[in-house]
Short mmCIF file of C-alpha atoms and ligand atoms in Angstrom, two decimals:
data_model
loop_
_atom_site.label_atom_id
_atom_site.label_comp_id
_atom_site.label_asym_id
_atom_site.label_seq_id
_atom_site.Cartn_x
_atom_site.Cartn_y
_atom_site.Cartn_z
CA UNK Q 1449 129.42 -46.33 -8.93
CA UNK Q 1450 126.13 -47.49 -8.42
CA UNK Q 1451 126.56 -47.12 -4.70
CA UNK Q 1452 127.72 -43.19 -5.28
CA UNK Q 1453 124.65 -42.95 -7.43
CA UNK Q 1454 122.63 -44.09 -4.89
CA UNK Q 1455 123.94 -42.15 -1.76
CA UNK Q 1456 123.39 -38.98 -4.18
CA UNK Q 1457 120.07 -39.92 -4.75
CA UNK Q 1458 119.88 -40.40 -0.95
CA UNK Q 1459 121.33 -36.69 -0.36
CA UNK Q 1460 119.18 -35.32 -2.96
CA UNK Q 1461 116.44 -36.36 -0.74
CA UNK Q 1462 114.41 -38.99 -2.95
CA UNK Q 1463 112.05 -40.81 -0.44
CA UNK Q 1464 112.15 -44.16 -1.96
CA UNK Q 1465 114.96 -45.78 -3.61
CA UNK Q 1466 114.54 -49.34 -4.90
CA UNK Q 1467 117.43 -51.22 -3.07
CA UNK Q 1468 116.66 -54.19 -5.68
CA UNK Q 1469 118.21 -51.71 -8.47
CA UNK Q 1470 121.41 -51.60 -6.49
CA UNK Q 1471 122.09 -55.21 -7.03
CA UNK Q 1472 121.03 -56.42 -10.00
CA UNK Q 1473 120.82 -60.22 -9.14
CA UNK Q 1474 123.50 -62.88 -10.28
CA UNK Q 1475 125.23 -60.27 -12.36
CA UNK Q 1476 125.82 -57.56 -9.81
CA UNK Q 1477 128.43 -55.30 -10.49
CA UNK Q 1478 129.41 -55.37 -7.17
CA UNK Q 1479 130.82 -58.87 -7.66
CA UNK Q 1480 128.69 -60.22 -4.79
CA UNK Q 1481 127.45 -63.07 -6.76
CA UNK Q 1482 123.58 -63.79 -6.34
CA UNK Q 1483 122.42 -60.55 -4.80
CA UNK Q 1484 124.35 -58.58 -2.62
CA UNK Q 1485 123.30 -60.31 0.29
CA UNK Q 1486 124.48 -63.59 -0.65
CA UNK Q 1487 122.73 -65.37 1.83
CA UNK Q 1488 125.09 -64.23 4.87
CA UNK Q 1489 123.68 -63.28 8.29
CA UNK Q 1490 123.86 -59.65 9.65
CA UNK Q 1491 123.27 -59.02 13.08
CA UNK Q 1492 121.32 -55.75 13.78
CA UNK Q 1493 121.31 -54.76 17.75
CA UNK Q 1494 118.57 -52.01 18.40
CA UNK Q 1495 118.38 -50.46 21.89
CA UNK Q 1496 114.76 -50.84 22.81
CA UNK Q 1497 111.20 -51.33 21.96
CA UNK Q 1498 109.82 -48.81 24.20
CA UNK Q 1499 110.49 -46.08 21.51
CA UNK Q 1500 108.48 -46.32 18.34
CA UNK Q 1501 111.60 -44.90 16.34
CA UNK Q 1502 113.83 -47.85 17.05
CA UNK Q 1503 111.17 -50.08 16.21
CA UNK Q 1504 110.69 -48.25 12.93
CA UNK Q 1505 114.52 -48.25 12.30
CA UNK Q 1506 115.04 -51.98 13.09
CA UNK Q 1507 112.08 -52.91 10.75
CA UNK Q 1508 113.31 -50.70 7.95
CA UNK Q 1509 116.97 -52.34 8.23
CA UNK Q 1510 115.47 -55.69 8.38
CA UNK Q 1511 113.29 -55.18 5.64
CA UNK Q 1512 116.11 -53.53 3.44
CA UNK Q 1513 118.51 -56.15 4.07
CA UNK Q 1514 116.19 -58.99 3.25
CA UNK Q 1515 115.46 -57.45 0.06
CA UNK Q 1516 119.42 -57.54 -0.52
CA UNK Q 1517 119.33 -60.84 0.12
CA UNK Q 1518 120.63 -61.39 3.74
CA UNK Q 1519 119.63 -62.98 6.79
CA UNK Q 1520 119.07 -60.81 9.73
CA UNK Q 1521 119.13 -61.51 13.44
CA UNK Q 1522 117.28 -58.35 14.85
CA UNK Q 1523 117.25 -57.90 18.55
CA UNK Q 1524 116.23 -55.24 21.13
CA UNK Q 1525 117.90 -55.08 24.29
CA UNK Q 1526 115.29 -53.07 26.39
CA UNK Q 1527 117.78 -50.48 27.49
CA UNK Q 1528 119.67 -53.26 29.60
CA UNK Q 1529 123.43 -53.15 28.61
CA UNK Q 1530 124.44 -56.62 29.50
CA UNK Q 1531 121.64 -58.05 27.58
CA UNK Q 1532 122.92 -56.12 24.45
CA UNK Q 1533 126.43 -57.43 24.93
CA UNK Q 1534 125.10 -60.89 25.03
CA UNK Q 1535 122.72 -60.35 22.00
CA UNK Q 1536 125.89 -59.13 20.15
CA UNK Q 1537 128.00 -61.99 21.52
CA UNK Q 1538 125.09 -64.32 20.40
CA UNK Q 1539 125.44 -62.80 16.69
CA UNK Q 1540 129.07 -63.33 16.63
CA UNK Q 1541 128.63 -67.19 17.55
CA UNK Q 1542 125.87 -67.39 14.92
CA UNK Q 1543 128.33 -66.33 12.23
CA UNK Q 1544 127.16 -62.82 11.34
CA UNK Q 1545 129.14 -61.63 8.47
CA UNK Q 1546 128.57 -57.83 9.70
CA UNK Q 1547 126.98 -55.98 12.50
CA UNK Q 1548 124.85 -53.06 12.70
CA UNK Q 1549 124.50 -51.68 16.36
CA UNK Q 1550 122.56 -48.67 17.93
CA UNK Q 1551 124.03 -48.87 21.29
CA UNK Q 1552 122.33 -48.13 24.71
CA UNK Q 1553 125.58 -46.84 26.25
CA UNK Q 1554 128.13 -46.06 23.97
CA UNK Q 1555 130.79 -46.98 25.92
CA UNK Q 1556 130.35 -50.68 27.07
CA UNK Q 1557 130.95 -52.70 23.94
CA UNK Q 1558 134.62 -52.61 23.84
CA UNK Q 1559 134.98 -56.07 24.90
CA UNK Q 1560 132.60 -57.86 22.70
CA UNK Q 1561 133.42 -55.74 19.74
CA UNK Q 1562 136.85 -57.11 19.98
CA UNK Q 1563 135.64 -60.39 19.89
CA UNK Q 1564 133.67 -59.14 16.30
CA UNK Q 1565 137.07 -57.57 15.28
CA UNK Q 1566 138.89 -60.83 16.06
CA UNK Q 1567 136.25 -62.76 13.51
CA UNK Q 1568 137.05 -60.01 11.21
CA UNK Q 1569 133.44 -58.87 11.56
CA UNK Q 1570 132.99 -55.21 10.20
CA UNK Q 1571 130.77 -53.08 12.60
CA UNK Q 1572 128.37 -50.01 11.64
CA UNK Q 1573 127.72 -47.81 14.61
CA UNK Q 1574 123.81 -46.90 13.80
CA UNK Q 1575 122.72 -43.43 14.59
CA UNK Q 1576 124.46 -43.60 18.25
CA UNK Q 1577 128.42 -43.33 17.96
CA UNK Q 1578 129.92 -46.47 19.57
CA UNK Q 1579 133.05 -44.84 21.84
CA UNK Q 1580 136.21 -45.97 23.28
CA UNK Q 1581 137.09 -48.87 20.79
CA UNK Q 1582 139.04 -49.08 17.27
CA UNK Q 1583 136.61 -51.77 16.45
CA UNK Q 1584 134.02 -49.65 15.04
CA UNK Q 1585 134.21 -49.63 11.00
CA UNK Q 1586 131.83 -46.60 10.12
CA UNK Q 1587 129.09 -44.51 11.48
CA UNK Q 1588 125.67 -43.87 10.03
CA UNK Q 1589 123.87 -40.97 11.37
CA UNK Q 1590 122.52 -37.25 11.32
CA UNK Q 1591 123.94 -33.96 11.27
CA UNK Q 1592 123.41 -34.33 15.51
CA UNK Q 1593 125.07 -30.90 15.98
CA UNK Q 1594 122.59 -29.45 13.69
CA UNK Q 1595 119.56 -31.48 15.15
CA UNK Q 1596 120.58 -29.46 18.35
CA UNK Q 1597 120.40 -26.35 16.52
CA UNK Q 1598 116.96 -27.08 14.79
CA UNK Q 1599 115.76 -27.90 18.21
CA UNK Q 1600 116.82 -24.51 19.48
CA UNK Q 1601 115.03 -22.95 16.47
CA UNK Q 1602 112.02 -24.56 16.79
CA UNK Q 1603 111.62 -23.38 20.64
CA UNK Q 1604 112.51 -19.93 19.30
CA UNK Q 1605 110.04 -19.93 16.37
CA UNK Q 1606 107.56 -21.11 19.02
CA UNK Q 1607 108.12 -18.08 20.96
CA UNK Q 1608 108.24 -15.83 18.15
CA UNK Q 1609 111.87 -14.92 18.07
CA UNK Q 1610 113.31 -16.52 14.76
CA UNK Q 1611 112.44 -18.37 11.76
CA UNK Q 1612 112.67 -22.06 11.79
CA UNK Q 1613 116.18 -21.60 10.38
CA UNK Q 1614 117.14 -19.35 13.07
CA UNK Q 1615 117.06 -15.96 11.05
CA UNK Q 1616 116.06 -13.46 13.96
CA UNK Q 1617 112.37 -12.05 13.22
CA UNK Q 1618 112.62 -8.33 12.96
CA UNK Q 1619 110.49 -6.63 15.98
CA UNK Q 1620 110.31 -9.92 18.07
CA UNK Q 1621 109.20 -9.48 21.22
CA UNK Q 1622 111.94 -8.59 23.85
CA UNK Q 1623 111.03 -11.39 26.35
CA UNK Q 1624 112.19 -12.25 28.98
CA UNK Q 1625 110.89 -15.64 28.33
CA UNK Q 1626 111.32 -18.35 31.01
CA UNK Q 1627 112.52 -21.50 29.40
CA UNK Q 1628 113.77 -24.70 31.11
CA UNK Q 1629 116.27 -26.94 29.43
CA UNK Q 1630 116.21 -30.89 28.86
CA UNK Q 1631 119.18 -33.03 27.45
CA UNK Q 1632 119.29 -36.86 26.73
CA UNK Q 1633 121.37 -39.72 28.15
CA UNK Q 1634 124.74 -38.63 29.20
CA UNK Q 1635 125.99 -42.19 28.05
CA UNK Q 1636 124.51 -41.57 24.61
CA UNK Q 1637 127.15 -39.32 22.40
CA UNK Q 1638 124.33 -37.74 20.46
CA UNK Q 1639 122.99 -36.10 23.68
CA UNK Q 1640 126.12 -33.79 23.80
CA UNK Q 1641 126.14 -33.08 20.08
CA UNK Q 1642 122.20 -31.87 20.55
CA UNK Q 1643 122.74 -30.07 23.72
CA UNK Q 1644 125.76 -28.22 22.31
CA UNK Q 1645 124.07 -27.57 19.14
CA UNK Q 1646 120.88 -26.18 20.98
CA UNK Q 1647 122.99 -24.03 23.57
CA UNK Q 1648 125.00 -22.70 20.59
CA UNK Q 1649 121.71 -20.97 19.43
CA UNK Q 1650 120.24 -20.15 23.08
CA UNK Q 1651 123.28 -19.22 25.02
CA UNK Q 1652 123.57 -15.64 23.43
CA UNK Q 1653 119.79 -15.20 24.34
CA UNK Q 1654 120.34 -16.11 27.99
CA UNK Q 1655 123.19 -13.95 27.98
CA UNK Q 1656 121.48 -10.78 26.72
CA UNK Q 1657 118.24 -11.75 29.17
CA UNK Q 1658 116.03 -12.61 26.34
CA UNK Q 1659 115.66 -15.94 27.83
CA UNK Q 1660 115.88 -16.65 31.68
CA UNK Q 1661 116.59 -20.01 32.74
CA UNK Q 1662 114.20 -19.93 36.08
CA UNK Q 1663 116.08 -22.93 37.65
CA UNK Q 1664 119.52 -22.00 36.77
CA UNK Q 1665 120.13 -25.18 35.64
CA UNK Q 1666 121.77 -24.76 32.57
CA UNK Q 1667 124.90 -27.48 32.77
CA UNK Q 1668 124.63 -30.59 30.60
CA UNK Q 1669 125.11 -32.59 33.51
CA UNK Q 1670 122.22 -30.63 35.26
CA UNK Q 1671 119.77 -31.33 32.74
CA UNK Q 1672 120.93 -34.93 31.11
CA UNK Q 1673 117.97 -37.45 31.19
CA UNK Q 1674 119.44 -41.11 31.87
CA UNK Q 1675 118.35 -43.49 29.23
CA UNK Q 1676 116.05 -40.46 27.66
CA UNK Q 1677 113.45 -41.72 30.30
CA UNK Q 1678 110.42 -39.30 29.89
CA UNK Q 1679 109.31 -40.15 33.64
CA UNK Q 1680 112.55 -38.98 34.97
CA UNK Q 1681 112.11 -35.86 32.72
CA UNK Q 1682 108.55 -35.53 34.28
CA UNK Q 1683 109.54 -35.47 38.04
CA UNK Q 1684 112.66 -33.21 36.93
CA UNK Q 1685 110.47 -30.60 35.72
CA UNK Q 1686 107.49 -31.39 38.59
CA UNK Q 1687 110.42 -30.49 41.15
CA UNK Q 1688 111.60 -27.58 38.96
CA UNK Q 1689 107.84 -26.37 38.78
CA UNK Q 1690 107.25 -26.56 42.57
CA UNK Q 1691 110.60 -25.05 43.69
CA UNK Q 1692 110.60 -22.08 40.74
CA UNK Q 1693 107.29 -21.32 39.53
CA UNK Q 1694 105.01 -21.93 42.23
CA UNK Q 1695 104.60 -18.14 42.89
CA UNK Q 1696 102.71 -17.99 39.39
CA UNK Q 1697 105.48 -17.41 37.23
CA UNK Q 1698 104.62 -18.97 33.87
CA UNK Q 1699 107.11 -21.17 32.14
CA UNK Q 1700 107.17 -20.07 28.59
CA UNK Q 1701 109.29 -22.57 26.72
CA UNK Q 1702 110.95 -26.05 27.41
CA UNK Q 1703 113.58 -27.42 25.16
CA UNK Q 1704 113.22 -31.11 24.87
CA UNK Q 1705 115.77 -33.13 23.02
CA UNK Q 1706 113.35 -36.08 22.41
CA UNK Q 1707 109.80 -36.81 22.02
CA UNK Q 1708 109.50 -39.29 24.77
CA UNK Q 1709 111.07 -36.50 27.13
CA UNK Q 1710 108.28 -33.87 25.71
CA UNK Q 1711 105.63 -36.24 26.83
CA UNK Q 1712 107.11 -36.41 30.21
CA UNK Q 1713 107.28 -32.74 30.16
CA UNK Q 1714 103.47 -32.48 29.16
CA UNK Q 1715 102.52 -34.65 31.69
CA UNK Q 1716 104.39 -32.48 34.27
CA UNK Q 1717 102.83 -29.46 33.44
CA UNK Q 1718 99.28 -30.94 33.10
CA UNK Q 1719 99.90 -31.90 36.38
CA UNK Q 1720 100.77 -28.32 37.60
CA UNK Q 1721 97.47 -26.98 36.28
CA UNK Q 1722 98.95 -25.90 32.77
CA UNK Q 1723 96.48 -26.19 30.04
CA UNK Q 1724 96.69 -25.84 26.31
CA UNK Q 1725 95.95 -22.18 25.39
CA UNK Q 1726 97.55 -18.97 26.25
CA UNK Q 1727 99.83 -19.90 28.96
CA UNK Q 1728 100.97 -23.25 27.78
CA UNK Q 1729 104.53 -23.35 26.87
CA UNK Q 1730 106.48 -23.88 23.58
CA UNK Q 1731 107.86 -27.45 23.61
CA UNK Q 1732 110.34 -28.95 21.31
CA UNK Q 1733 111.21 -32.70 20.40
CA UNK Q 1734 112.99 -35.13 18.29
CA UNK Q 1735 111.87 -38.42 16.12
CA UNK Q 1736 108.25 -37.21 14.92
CA UNK Q 1737 106.82 -40.19 16.88
CA UNK Q 1738 103.13 -40.65 16.12
CA UNK Q 1739 101.98 -39.69 19.44
CA UNK Q 1740 104.07 -36.71 19.24
CA UNK Q 1741 102.91 -35.66 15.84
CA UNK Q 1742 99.34 -35.91 17.51
CA UNK Q 1743 100.40 -33.98 20.35
CA UNK Q 1744 101.75 -31.07 17.68
CA UNK Q 1745 98.27 -31.17 16.18
CA UNK Q 1746 96.56 -30.92 19.49
CA UNK Q 1747 98.82 -28.03 20.38
CA UNK Q 1748 100.44 -29.72 23.12
CA UNK Q 1749 103.96 -29.82 21.52
CA UNK Q 1750 105.26 -27.10 19.28
CA UNK Q 1751 107.67 -29.02 17.22
CA UNK Q 1752 109.85 -32.05 16.70
CA UNK Q 1753 112.56 -32.94 14.59
CA UNK Q 1754 112.44 -35.33 11.47
CA UNK Q 1755 114.77 -38.01 11.08
CA UNK Q 1756 113.87 -40.29 8.49
CA UNK Q 1757 114.69 -43.80 9.54
CA UNK Q 1758 114.09 -45.37 6.32
CA UNK Q 1759 117.12 -43.19 4.83
CA UNK Q 1760 119.25 -44.05 7.91
CA UNK Q 1761 118.21 -47.76 7.33
CA UNK Q 1762 119.58 -47.06 3.70
CA UNK Q 1763 122.87 -45.93 4.69
CA UNK Q 1764 123.61 -48.42 6.95
CA UNK Q 1765 122.57 -50.97 4.70
CA UNK Q 1766 124.37 -49.66 1.87
CA UNK Q 1767 127.57 -49.66 4.15
CA UNK Q 1768 127.06 -53.02 4.82
CA UNK Q 1769 126.94 -54.25 1.54
CA UNK Q 1770 130.24 -52.21 0.46
CA UNK Q 1771 132.26 -53.67 3.37
CA UNK Q 1772 131.06 -57.16 2.55
CA UNK Q 1773 132.20 -56.48 -0.75
CA UNK Q 1774 135.47 -55.05 0.09
CA UNK Q 1775 134.64 -51.61 -1.22
CA UNK Q 1776 134.67 -48.29 0.65
CA UNK Q 1777 131.33 -46.89 2.09
CA UNK Q 1778 130.66 -43.62 0.98
CA UNK Q 1779 131.19 -40.87 3.64
CA UNK Q 1780 130.53 -37.53 4.03
CA UNK Q 1781 132.16 -36.70 7.44
CA UNK Q 1782 135.65 -37.33 8.39
CA UNK Q 1783 136.19 -35.03 11.40
CA UNK Q 1784 133.29 -34.83 13.92
CA UNK Q 1785 133.08 -37.93 14.99
CA UNK Q 1786 135.80 -38.88 17.46
CA UNK Q 1787 135.29 -41.75 19.78
CA UNK Q 1788 137.73 -41.80 22.11
CA UNK Q 1789 140.30 -44.03 19.93
CA UNK Q 1790 139.77 -42.57 16.53
CA UNK Q 1791 137.49 -40.41 14.09
CA UNK Q 1792 135.06 -42.67 12.97
CA UNK Q 1793 134.21 -41.96 9.16
CA UNK Q 1794 130.67 -41.27 9.04
CA UNK Q 1795 127.59 -40.55 6.69
CA UNK Q 1796 125.47 -37.89 8.16
CA UNK Q 1797 121.79 -37.42 7.01
CA UNK Q 1798 119.91 -34.35 6.87
CA UNK Q 1799 117.12 -33.54 9.31
CA UNK Q 1800 114.12 -31.08 9.43
CA UNK Q 1801 111.72 -29.20 11.65
CA UNK Q 1802 108.33 -30.20 12.02
CA UNK Q 1803 105.59 -27.77 13.29
CA UNK Q 1804 101.79 -28.05 12.96
CA UNK Q 1805 101.78 -26.01 9.58
CA UNK Q 1806 104.29 -28.30 7.89
CA UNK Q 1807 103.36 -31.82 9.09
CA UNK Q 1808 101.58 -32.68 5.85
CA UNK Q 1809 104.44 -31.62 3.69
CA UNK Q 1810 106.97 -33.29 5.75
CA UNK Q 1811 105.46 -36.39 7.02
CA UNK Q 1812 102.29 -37.16 4.93
CA UNK Q 1813 103.86 -36.37 1.42
CA UNK Q 1814 106.98 -38.19 2.31
CA UNK Q 1815 104.83 -41.31 3.30
CA UNK Q 1816 106.34 -41.44 6.90
CA UNK Q 1817 103.00 -41.27 8.23
CA UNK Q 1818 99.41 -41.46 6.78
CA UNK Q 1819 97.16 -38.67 7.57
CA UNK Q 1820 94.80 -41.68 8.69
CA UNK Q 1821 97.45 -42.42 11.28
CA UNK Q 1822 98.04 -38.89 12.62
CA UNK Q 1823 94.23 -38.49 12.89
CA UNK Q 1824 93.59 -41.89 14.50
C1 GAL F 444 119.39 -40.83 20.29
C2 GAL F 444 118.61 -40.51 18.94
C3 GAL F 444 117.49 -39.63 19.26
C4 GAL F 444 116.58 -40.49 19.92
C5 GAL F 444 117.14 -40.65 21.13
C6 GAL F 444 116.29 -41.26 22.16
O1 GAL F 444 120.29 -41.65 20.34
O2 GAL F 444 119.56 -40.11 18.05
O3 GAL F 444 116.94 -39.59 17.89
O4 GAL F 444 115.67 -41.44 19.45
O5 GAL F 444 118.30 -41.47 21.04
O6 GAL F 444 116.00 -42.64 21.83
#
């Protein structure tokens, strides 16, 4: 009951939920004894510290687990797959009771997760689906297809074509607008969801000629960015600017699936002589990273997608507590996330579009960033 109420509160968009309220000490209705955590160890494997969002995720998960009485082994693998595998092996050896894993490559954990299953350790896939294994218990994430649609809508909104919810604007310019497309890492299940969601919105406009992809690169394989690497995105755009836009044709928009990639895109444009103003393109993003929020204020990036890492941490922690109490975690999607072995039951959170005009409402009022941090 309490968990249902807890998640219902989450779904209603409450920003701060007291986790302490979910487990009332020794007389917890969860039957977990002294606090839901019971002093046990939970292993938390995060992909990299090179992106601010994962630092926020790791901190939020750790703090919330510790508030529940768990010990936490939080590890970052610097995008090194063998390192992540050995970190998880270590967690199992140390006696972790549960694992929360944001994978680097969703297909590479099959063997170590078999070890986890052999030791009866439940595994929660955190934000990124773990693929090709039966040994993933639940998935905590966002509605990733919708995130992709929102990325497209932010791009289209910046071009004056749609509202932020994708509703066409009457009397919108006919274009054509020159755009280029970027996708995320091909080994991250989310990347295809984002790209498919975005293309659902963009493809009809490409077909009708309102949008023109100058490079002709519209397939996922052509536009993917291994490890979400901003420098790789930068050099791909530099090549495209040279090959396709050096005759003075102006690029009007860039679909970017992640703020780190957007920053690479901005660098490539600056290098090619673009400057913020009339000819600066509309650029999307994702994660509301602080530097990118500043870039939105500065007019370099048009928008980003805000996915509240605190809420995601709450879902993962709640799932962990339920599993360790032999209860069924609450889920709201049992159809969309097939990992190649099974459909993984998921709890998907909502995301929202941030543009310059709603930064205060979205990010400051929610306490995600302070105005001072954004101004600093
Ligand atoms: C994805 C995640 C995005 C972004 C990206 C790069 O898996 O869903 O929000 O963070 O990784 O880190």
